[in-house]
Amino acid sequence: MSLRSRLAILFGLVALVTSAMVGAFTFRTTTTELSDSIDRFLTERVADTAEDLRDNDDDDDEGPSGNGDRDRTRGQTRFFEGRPVADDDAIIQVTRGSNSVRSGTIELPVPDGFDSFDDLPETSLIFEDIEIDDEPYRLVSRTYVGGAVIQVARSTVEVEAVGRALVGRFALISTFVALVAAALGWLIASRTTAPLRRLTAVASGVAATSTGGSELSVADGDAAREDEIGKLAAGFKSMLQRLEDSREQQHRLIHDAGHELRTPLTSLRMNVEMLERGVDLEGDQREEILTAIRSELVELGDLFDEMIDLATDQRDVDFRPVPVDLDDVVRSVAARWDRRSDRPIRVDSASSVVTGDPAMLERAVNNLVSNADKFSPVGTPIEIVAGGGSVSVRDAGPGIPVEDRARVFD
């Protein structure tokens, strides 16, 4: 799964969870408020009913009979006279003993422990959730003087309907918000990960073409960013440049190695041919040729060692500088080229001790003499001057072109 898809799914899940939490809180708050409003309504209706009964009882107490219980029953009966059979807002029922009067045809159940109501304060309210004919009601019961019970019930069908409607709407809203968030997450992730996709394409191109990145590049805008992606792009761009530089260095190493190997191999071939042709060579001549062959073989061995060190980047790691006399280096190189070349090799050298790698110093001087021999006119001399910690090679050649001088020490 791509990073864009993961981010889109993450955005959607976060939005879905957040919407669900907000919906649950809103649902809880709304239903609680509706339930509280029903309880307040029932409480007010019970209080109003008790007040009306009290007014009727007061009128009966002033009547001629003087029979309080019977007069109160007649007062409670008269309380419902002239009222509709059913109340639109609630069902009201007053019960005393086995007698009860109500505002509708539905009989409300008297709560358990009815006999103990005489022990309760007159203002005590008992709330219950009941079902009548499979319809939910909220019921409140309250004691009244003389062992009577006032009950008021109201249907909660609308409250439950509102709750179901809220759940359905919140489900739709949460789903919609999650989809929108996932789409936005996809767009944001696409924009955010665009540099990463470009870097991936570049890396894949390098892996597929086995190039150092000369034809592949990271967008400058990506590398100029200051965030983590910008730092990654800058690092990747630097890595590509390092790969390209390494590739160029490898090519130069191969080219330079071929150049370095060509001279001793040519000298070896010539000396071997001389040995093959010179059957009647004198002892001194034969020894001189063998000495030259041994010298070239030693140089070849040193070249191979240097190539391995350069190819494995071990030169700087294993470098151990020691005192070196430049006079010895110069005279060794001059003796070698005196055997290789037909031109005069002149040496003007004095003892001059420096700190360095003897083999690499000899290689450097040898390179200078090799170039002088290659580019000087035939028969012209080469002069090597050493002293004061420096070595100079003088010849009659055209010199190094200006555009190549910056790479002399590569």
XYZ file of N, CA, C and O in Angstrom, residues 183-332:
600
model
N -10.469 12.057 1.156
C -10.144 12.707 -0.121
C -9.140 13.834 0.080
O -8.159 13.968 -0.683
N -9.376 14.652 1.117
C -8.417 15.717 1.407
C -7.052 15.133 1.792
O -6.005 15.676 1.394
N -7.087 14.051 2.571
C -5.831 13.406 2.929
C -5.077 12.903 1.702
O -3.854 13.015 1.622
N -5.834 12.360 0.745
C -5.202 11.894 -0.504
C -4.565 13.060 -1.252
O -3.423 12.953 -1.721
N -5.288 14.184 -1.339
C -4.743 15.345 -2.047
C -3.523 15.898 -1.324
O -2.493 16.206 -1.954
N -3.645 16.045 0.000
C -2.509 16.576 0.758
C -1.310 15.632 0.675
O -0.168 16.056 0.491
N -1.595 14.325 0.818
C -0.499 13.353 0.735
C 0.132 13.348 -0.658
O 1.353 13.217 -0.789
N -0.692 13.507 -1.703
C -0.153 13.540 -3.062
C 0.792 14.720 -3.236
O 1.863 14.606 -3.829
N 0.365 15.860 -2.687
C 1.213 17.046 -2.803
C 2.461 16.918 -1.930
O 3.562 17.290 -2.341
N 2.259 16.371 -0.729
C 3.384 16.270 0.200
C 4.406 15.230 -0.257
O 5.616 15.427 -0.106
N 3.910 14.118 -0.784
C 4.823 13.031 -1.156
C 5.326 13.136 -2.589
O 6.050 12.249 -3.036
N 4.931 14.199 -3.302
C 5.415 14.352 -4.682
C 6.945 14.349 -4.747
O 7.536 13.666 -5.597
N 7.648 15.103 -3.853
C 9.118 15.022 -3.888
C 9.633 13.618 -3.610
O 10.629 13.189 -4.197
N 8.950 12.889 -2.711
C 9.392 11.525 -2.418
C 9.229 10.627 -3.638
O 10.082 9.767 -3.902
N 8.136 10.838 -4.392
C 7.951 10.030 -5.604
C 9.027 10.366 -6.642
O 9.512 9.473 -7.350
N 9.363 11.659 -6.724
C 10.442 12.021 -7.655
C 11.767 11.400 -7.223
O 12.540 10.921 -8.059
N 12.033 11.423 -5.916
C 13.268 10.803 -5.430
C 13.264 9.304 -5.697
O 14.296 8.725 -6.056
N 12.096 8.686 -5.534
C 11.990 7.251 -5.817
C 12.261 6.968 -7.284
O 12.943 5.993 -7.635
N 11.707 7.833 -8.160
C 11.931 7.648 -9.596
C 13.420 7.797 -9.941
O 13.968 7.038 -10.741
N 14.058 8.788 -9.297
C 15.486 8.983 -9.552
C 16.292 7.778 -9.074
O 17.178 7.275 -9.780
N 15.968 7.297 -7.862
C 16.683 6.135 -7.325
C 16.460 4.908 -8.200
O 17.397 4.142 -8.472
N 15.222 4.739 -8.670
C 14.938 3.609 -9.552
C 15.698 3.751 -10.865
O 16.183 2.767 -11.420
N 15.791 4.986 -11.352
C 16.549 5.213 -12.583
C 18.019 4.891 -12.423
O 18.641 4.294 -13.301
N 18.585 5.284 -11.275
C 19.996 4.966 -11.021
C 20.199 3.464 -10.945
O 21.156 2.910 -11.496
N 19.251 2.764 -10.249
C 19.379 1.314 -10.125
C 19.199 0.613 -11.469
O 19.860 -0.385 -11.754
N 18.291 1.148 -12.315
C 18.003 0.495 -13.592
C 19.098 0.732 -14.620
O 19.438 -0.158 -15.395
N 19.664 1.951 -14.632
C 20.648 2.301 -15.665
C 22.082 2.100 -15.202
O 23.003 2.193 -16.012
N 22.254 1.869 -13.874
C 23.604 1.690 -13.313
C 24.487 2.891 -13.578
O 25.704 2.777 -13.719
N 23.852 4.071 -13.656
C 24.624 5.297 -13.852
C 24.826 5.967 -12.517
O 24.163 5.659 -11.530
N 25.724 6.918 -12.503
C 25.975 7.665 -11.288
C 25.051 8.837 -11.120
O 25.207 9.631 -10.205
N 24.077 8.998 -12.025
C 23.133 10.086 -11.882
C 23.425 11.271 -12.769
O 22.885 12.345 -12.565
N 24.295 11.121 -13.775
C 24.622 12.254 -14.642
C 23.413 12.720 -15.437
O 23.287 13.900 -15.740
N 22.518 11.805 -15.780
C 21.328 12.179 -16.538
C 20.094 12.255 -15.642
O 18.987 12.452 -16.126
N 20.271 12.087 -14.351
C 19.166 12.137 -13.400
C 19.451 13.227 -12.383
O 20.597 13.433 -11.989
N 18.410 13.923 -11.956
C 18.624 15.010 -11.014
C 17.418 15.157 -10.116
O 16.315 14.730 -10.439
N 17.638 15.777 -8.978
C 16.584 16.112 -8.032
C 16.171 17.547 -8.288
O 17.020 18.416 -8.503
N 14.856 17.805 -8.267
C 14.363 19.148 -8.522
C 14.967 20.122 -7.513
O 15.031 19.849 -6.324
N 15.423 21.296 -8.017
C 16.034 22.283 -7.131
C 15.048 22.771 -6.073
O 15.438 23.096 -4.955
N 13.755 22.830 -6.446
C 12.741 23.267 -5.482
C 12.634 22.323 -4.309
O 12.399 22.745 -3.171
N 12.803 21.013 -4.569
C 12.749 20.033 -3.485
C 13.928 20.205 -2.541
O 13.780 20.149 -1.325
N 15.116 20.398 -3.124
C 16.316 20.532 -2.296
C 16.354 21.847 -1.549
O 17.074 21.977 -0.559
N 15.575 22.850 -2.019
C 15.581 24.161 -1.366
C 14.637 24.229 -0.180
O 14.669 25.188 0.593
N 13.777 23.237 -0.023
C 12.847 23.237 1.104
C 13.608 23.071 2.413
O 14.670 22.452 2.456
N 13.042 23.621 3.492
C 13.709 23.579 4.791
C 13.160 22.484 5.700
O 13.636 22.332 6.822
N 12.148 21.737 5.243
C 11.590 20.688 6.081
C 12.366 19.382 5.872
O 13.404 19.350 5.200
N 11.829 18.289 6.469
C 12.523 17.005 6.376
C 12.651 16.517 4.941
O 13.676 15.934 4.560
N 11.608 16.769 4.128
C 11.674 16.344 2.724
C 12.754 17.112 1.988
O 13.482 16.561 1.163
N 12.853 18.415 2.283
C 13.902 19.211 1.656
C 15.291 18.722 2.034
O 16.189 18.654 1.188
N 15.449 18.372 3.326
C 16.748 17.855 3.753
C 17.052 16.513 3.079
O 18.192 16.251 2.687
N 16.005 15.671 2.950
C 16.193 14.396 2.267
C 16.572 14.612 0.808
O 17.476 13.955 0.282
N 15.881 15.558 0.145
C 16.178 15.836 -1.259
C 17.593 16.387 -1.417
O 18.318 16.012 -2.350
N 17.984 17.293 -0.502
C 19.335 17.845 -0.575
C 20.381 16.748 -0.365
O 21.394 16.689 -1.078
N 20.124 15.876 0.626
C 21.057 14.776 0.852
C 21.118 13.820 -0.335
O 22.191 13.343 -0.710
N 19.943 13.571 -0.948
C 19.903 12.674 -2.100
C 20.631 13.298 -3.284
O 21.340 12.620 -4.030
N 20.434 14.616 -3.458
C 21.124 15.309 -4.550
C 22.633 15.263 -4.342
O 23.407 15.042 -5.288
N 23.051 15.475 -3.084
C 24.478 15.387 -2.783
C 25.002 13.973 -3.022
O 26.109 13.793 -3.546
N 24.191 12.959 -2.684
C 24.607 11.577 -2.913
C 24.777 11.296 -4.401
O 25.736 10.646 -4.828
N 23.823 11.792 -5.218
C 23.938 11.603 -6.670
C 25.209 12.258 -7.206
O 25.886 11.706 -8.083
N 25.504 13.456 -6.664
C 26.714 14.132 -7.118
C 27.954 13.348 -6.720
O 28.912 13.231 -7.500
N 27.913 12.777 -5.511
C 29.038 11.956 -5.079
C 29.174 10.719 -5.962
O 30.298 10.300 -6.304
N 28.027 10.128 -6.318
C 28.071 8.967 -7.210
C 28.664 9.334 -8.561
O 29.473 8.583 -9.130
N 28.248 10.502 -9.082
C 28.780 10.930 -10.372
C 30.281 11.213 -10.277
O 31.060 10.837 -11.166
N 30.677 11.873 -9.178
C 32.112 12.143 -8.996
C 32.889 10.838 -8.877
O 33.983 10.698 -9.440
N 32.317 9.877 -8.144
C 32.993 8.586 -7.995
C 33.108 7.879 -9.339
O 34.140 7.257 -9.633
N 32.031 7.989 -10.135
C 32.064 7.357 -11.461
C 33.147 7.984 -12.335
O 33.898 7.273 -13.021
N 33.233 9.309 -12.280
C 34.288 9.984 -13.049
C 35.680 9.616 -12.534
O 36.615 9.425 -13.327
N 35.801 9.516 -11.220
C 37.091 9.134 -10.656
C 37.484 7.721 -11.063
O 38.663 7.443 -11.324
N 36.489 6.826 -11.123
C 36.785 5.463 -11.569
C 37.264 5.467 -13.017
O 38.225 4.756 -13.368
N 36.591 6.254 -13.855
C 37.029 6.332 -15.255
C 38.441 6.904 -15.344
O 39.268 6.420 -16.137
N 38.682 7.958 -14.533
C 40.024 8.542 -14.565
C 41.052 7.554 -14.050
O 42.168 7.474 -14.567
N 40.659 6.793 -13.015
C 41.600 5.812 -12.464
C 41.973 4.772 -13.509
O 43.147 4.424 -13.669
N 40.969 4.298 -14.235
C 41.252 3.305 -15.281
C 42.130 3.909 -16.371
O 43.100 3.283 -16.848
N 41.789 5.138 -16.763
C 42.578 5.790 -17.820
C 44.019 6.024 -17.353
O 44.988 5.758 -18.079
N 44.150 6.543 -16.121
C 45.492 6.832 -15.614
C 46.282 5.553 -15.380
O 47.502 5.505 -15.616
N 45.580 4.510 -14.903
C 46.272 3.239 -14.689
C 46.800 2.684 -16.004
O 47.929 2.180 -16.082
N 45.957 2.784 -17.053
C 46.429 2.340 -18.368
C 47.632 3.138 -18.836
O 48.572 2.587 -19.428
N 47.568 4.442 -18.555
C 48.695 5.293 -18.941
C 49.956 4.911 -18.170
O 51.062 4.854 -18.733
N 49.797 4.648 -16.858
C 50.958 4.311 -16.036
C 51.532 2.946 -16.400
O 52.751 2.742 -16.373
N 50.639 1.999 -16.722
C 51.115 0.651 -17.017
C 51.763 0.544 -18.384
O 52.593 -0.340 -18.620
N 51.384 1.449 -19.275
C 51.860 1.322 -20.650
C 53.376 1.446 -20.732
O 54.046 0.679 -21.446
N 53.956 2.397 -19.987
C 55.400 2.638 -20.094
C 56.237 1.465 -19.587
O 57.125 0.968 -20.302
N 55.985 0.962 -18.353
C 56.814 -0.185 -17.912
C 56.575 -1.436 -18.742
O 57.519 -2.219 -18.969
N 55.361 -1.644 -19.229
C 55.102 -2.803 -20.066
C 55.859 -2.692 -21.384
O 56.417 -3.680 -21.896
N 55.874 -1.478 -21.941
C 56.617 -1.270 -23.192
C 58.117 -1.519 -22.978
O 58.791 -2.166 -23.794
N 58.629 -1.007 -21.843
C 60.055 -1.200 -21.552
C 60.364 -2.688 -21.349
O 61.393 -3.194 -21.837
N 59.472 -3.391 -20.644
C 59.679 -4.828 -20.449
C 59.695 -5.564 -21.782
O 60.534 -6.448 -22.023
N 58.737 -5.216 -22.650
C 58.661 -5.885 -23.943
C 59.963 -5.672 -24.734
O 60.496 -6.614 -25.356
N 60.451 -4.431 -24.737
C 61.684 -4.133 -25.480
C 62.878 -4.903 -24.913
O 63.676 -5.465 -25.648
N 62.981 -4.942 -23.571
C 64.107 -5.644 -22.960
C 64.037 -7.144 -23.211
O 65.064 -7.814 -23.457
N 62.805 -7.704 -23.162
C 62.653 -9.130 -23.445
C 63.027 -9.418 -24.890
O 63.685 -10.441 -25.201
N 62.603 -8.541 -25.815
C 62.951 -8.733 -27.227
C 64.463 -8.666 -27.432
O 65.025 -9.422 -28.246
N 65.102 -7.743 -26.690
C 66.558 -7.658 -26.798
C 67.220 -8.947 -26.319
O 68.175 -9.445 -26.921
N 66.702 -9.512 -25.230
C 67.245 -10.778 -24.751
C 67.023 -11.891 -25.760
O 67.867 -12.771 -25.944
N 65.845 -11.884 -26.406
C 65.562 -12.920 -27.393
C 66.482 -12.803 -28.603
O 66.917 -13.811 -29.159
N 66.770 -11.555 -29.033
C 67.618 -11.374 -30.224
C 69.104 -11.475 -29.890
O 69.891 -11.936 -30.689
N 69.442 -11.004 -28.714
C 70.873 -10.923 -28.382
C 71.391 -12.224 -27.800
O 71.583 -12.321 -26.576
N 71.643 -13.215 -28.679
C 72.145 -14.503 -28.201
C 73.573 -14.373 -27.674
O 73.953 -15.009 -26.687
N 74.367 -13.496 -28.330
C 75.782 -13.369 -27.970
C 76.027 -12.129 -27.114
O 77.086 -11.475 -27.222
N 75.040 -11.730 -26.262
C 75.219 -10.553 -25.419
C 76.313 -10.802 -24.395
O 76.466 -11.910 -23.866
N 77.084 -9.756 -24.149
C 78.119 -9.850 -23.132
C 77.470 -9.866 -21.747
O 76.321 -9.462 -21.566
N 78.255 -10.280 -20.770
C 77.719 -10.418 -19.421
C 77.217 -9.109 -18.850
O 76.158 -9.058 -18.206
N 77.981 -8.018 -19.102
C 77.562 -6.715 -18.563
C 76.259 -6.258 -19.207
O 75.377 -5.723 -18.531
N 76.141 -6.444 -20.540
C 74.912 -6.024 -21.225
C 73.707 -6.851 -20.756
O 72.605 -6.325 -20.547
N 73.951 -8.138 -20.610
C 72.852 -9.007 -20.171
C 72.404 -8.644 -18.753
O 71.211 -8.581 -18.457
N 73.362 -8.350 -17.886
C 73.025 -7.976 -16.512
C 72.287 -6.644 -16.472
O 71.362 -6.450 -15.677
N 72.702 -5.723 -17.372
C 72.033 -4.411 -17.419
C 70.570 -4.572 -17.836
O 69.676 -3.934 -17.276
N 70.325 -5.451 -18.825
C 68.944 -5.676 -19.272
C 68.127 -6.342 -18.166
O 66.977 -5.972 -17.900
N 68.720 -7.306 -17.489
C 67.996 -7.968 -16.406
C 67.689 -6.997 -15.266
O 66.622 -7.061 -14.633
N 68.662 -6.122 -14.992
C 68.417 -5.101 -13.949
C 67.249 -4.207 -14.333
O 66.395 -3.873 -13.506
N 67.195 -3.830 -15.626
C 66.088 -2.993 -16.096
C 64.759 -3.734 -15.979
O 63.729 -3.163 -15.588
N 64.796 -5.032 -16.314
C 63.553 -5.819 -16.213
C 63.089 -5.903 -14.765
O 61.904 -5.746 -14.459
N 64.068 -6.167 -13.858
C 63.689 -6.219 -12.444
C 63.125 -4.883 -11.967
O 62.156 -4.840 -11.197
N 63.698 -3.782 -12.399
C 63.225 -2.454 -12.012
C 61.797 -2.205 -12.507
O 60.952 -1.691 -11.775
N 61.555 -2.615 -13.763
C 60.203 -2.420 -14.308
C 59.190 -3.311 -13.593
O 58.042 -2.912 -13.365
N 59.617 -4.541 -13.243
C 58.702 -5.417 -12.516
C 58.368 -4.846 -11.133
O 57.219 -4.932 -10.668
N 59.372 -4.284 -10.473
C 59.116 -3.642 -9.179
C 58.132 -2.492 -9.340
O 57.197 -2.314 -8.545
N 58.325 -1.685 -10.411
C 57.408 -0.568 -10.639
C 55.994 -1.061 -10.935
O 55.014 -0.492 -10.455
N 55.887 -2.157 -11.710
C 54.570 -2.723 -11.980
C 53.888 -3.181 -10.681
O 52.692 -2.974 -10.472
N 54.666 -3.832 -9.823
C 54.105 -4.255 -8.537
C 53.610 -3.070 -7.712
O 52.527 -3.102 -7.115
N 54.438 -2.003 -7.701
C 54.014 -0.802 -6.965
C 52.753 -0.195 -7.574
O 51.868 0.270 -6.852
N 52.679 -0.209 -8.904
C 51.495 0.334 -9.576
C 50.233 -0.439 -9.203
O 49.186 0.141 -8.924
N 50.360 -1.757 -9.201
C 49.203 -2.574 -8.839
C 48.774 -2.301 -7.390
O 47.579 -2.203 -7.091
N 49.758 -2.194 -6.497
C 49.421 -1.888 -5.102
C 48.731 -0.532 -4.990
O 47.742 -0.382 -4.242
N 49.234 0.459 -5.712
C 48.622 1.790 -5.664
C 47.215 1.770 -6.247
O 46.299 2.434 -5.730
N 47.007 1.016 -7.316
C 45.671 0.924 -7.912
C 44.675 0.314 -6.931
O 43.544 0.779 -6.800
N 45.126 -0.754 -6.230
C 44.229 -1.380 -5.253
C 43.896 -0.405 -4.122
O 42.751 -0.298 -3.685
N 44.924 0.330 -3.662
C 44.681 1.300 -2.594
C 43.721 2.392 -3.047
O 42.820 2.799 -2.298
N 43.898 2.884 -4.258
C 43.011 3.936 -4.763
C 41.593 3.427 -4.963
O 40.618 4.119 -4.675
N 41.485 2.191 -5.488
C 40.151 1.646 -5.757
C 39.391 1.356 -4.477
O 38.153 1.414 -4.447
N 40.095 1.060 -3.388
C 39.425 0.724 -2.124
C 39.502 1.863 -1.115
O 39.123 1.677 0.048
N 39.969 3.047 -1.546
C 40.052 4.213 -0.671
C 40.883 3.935 0.574
O 40.595 4.424 1.667
N 41.922 3.127 0.419
C 42.784 2.793 1.553
C 44.024 3.671 1.632
O 44.762 3.599 2.612
N 44.243 4.510 0.617
C 45.466 5.301 0.597
C 45.532 6.246 1.795
O 46.533 6.327 2.497
N 44.408 6.984 2.031
C 44.410 7.926 3.155
C 44.404 7.204 4.495
O 44.954 7.692 5.483
N 43.770 6.012 4.544
C 43.691 5.273 5.806
C 45.058 4.719 6.210
O 45.455 4.790 7.369
N 45.754 4.160 5.225
C 47.024 3.477 5.518
C 48.235 4.393 5.373
O 49.361 3.932 5.494
N 48.026 5.664 5.107
C 49.150 6.561 4.862
C 49.962 6.766 6.137
O 49.426 7.164 7.174
N 51.251 6.445 6.058
C 52.158 6.627 7.182
C 53.378 7.416 6.685
O 54.300 6.851 6.093
N 53.407 8.735 6.888
C 54.536 9.537 6.367
C 55.846 9.198 7.074
O 55.862 8.964 8.297
N 56.909 9.177 6.290
C 58.254 8.912 6.824
C 59.214 9.903 6.167
O 58.906 10.481 5.119
N 60.382 10.107 6.759
C 61.386 10.996 6.120
C 61.868 10.406 4.797
O 62.194 9.213 4.716
N 61.897 11.243 3.759
C 62.312 10.799 2.421
C 63.305 11.828 1.867
O 63.035 13.036 1.911
N 64.420 11.328 1.322
C 65.398 12.212 0.682
C 65.042 12.345 -0.793
O 65.054 11.362 -1.541
N 64.711 13.559 -1.219
C 64.293 13.775 -2.604
C 65.436 13.471 -3.574
O 65.177 13.109 -4.736
N 66.670 13.580 -3.131
C 67.799 13.276 -4.010
C 67.764 11.808 -4.414
O 67.976 11.473 -5.593
N 67.454 10.894 -3.463
C 67.365 9.480 -3.794
C 66.213 9.229 -4.771
O 66.331 8.408 -5.702
N 65.078 9.898 -4.532
C 63.918 9.716 -5.406
C 64.254 10.164 -6.818
O 63.981 9.448 -7.806
N 64.829 11.341 -6.946
C 65.128 11.898 -8.269
C 66.126 11.010 -9.018
O 65.947 10.721 -10.214
N 67.166 10.534 -8.360
C 68.180 9.744 -9.049
C 67.627 8.377 -9.458
O 68.011 7.826 -10.495
N 66.707 7.805 -8.655
C 66.083 6.532 -9.036
C 65.237 6.712 -10.289
O 65.292 5.879 -11.211
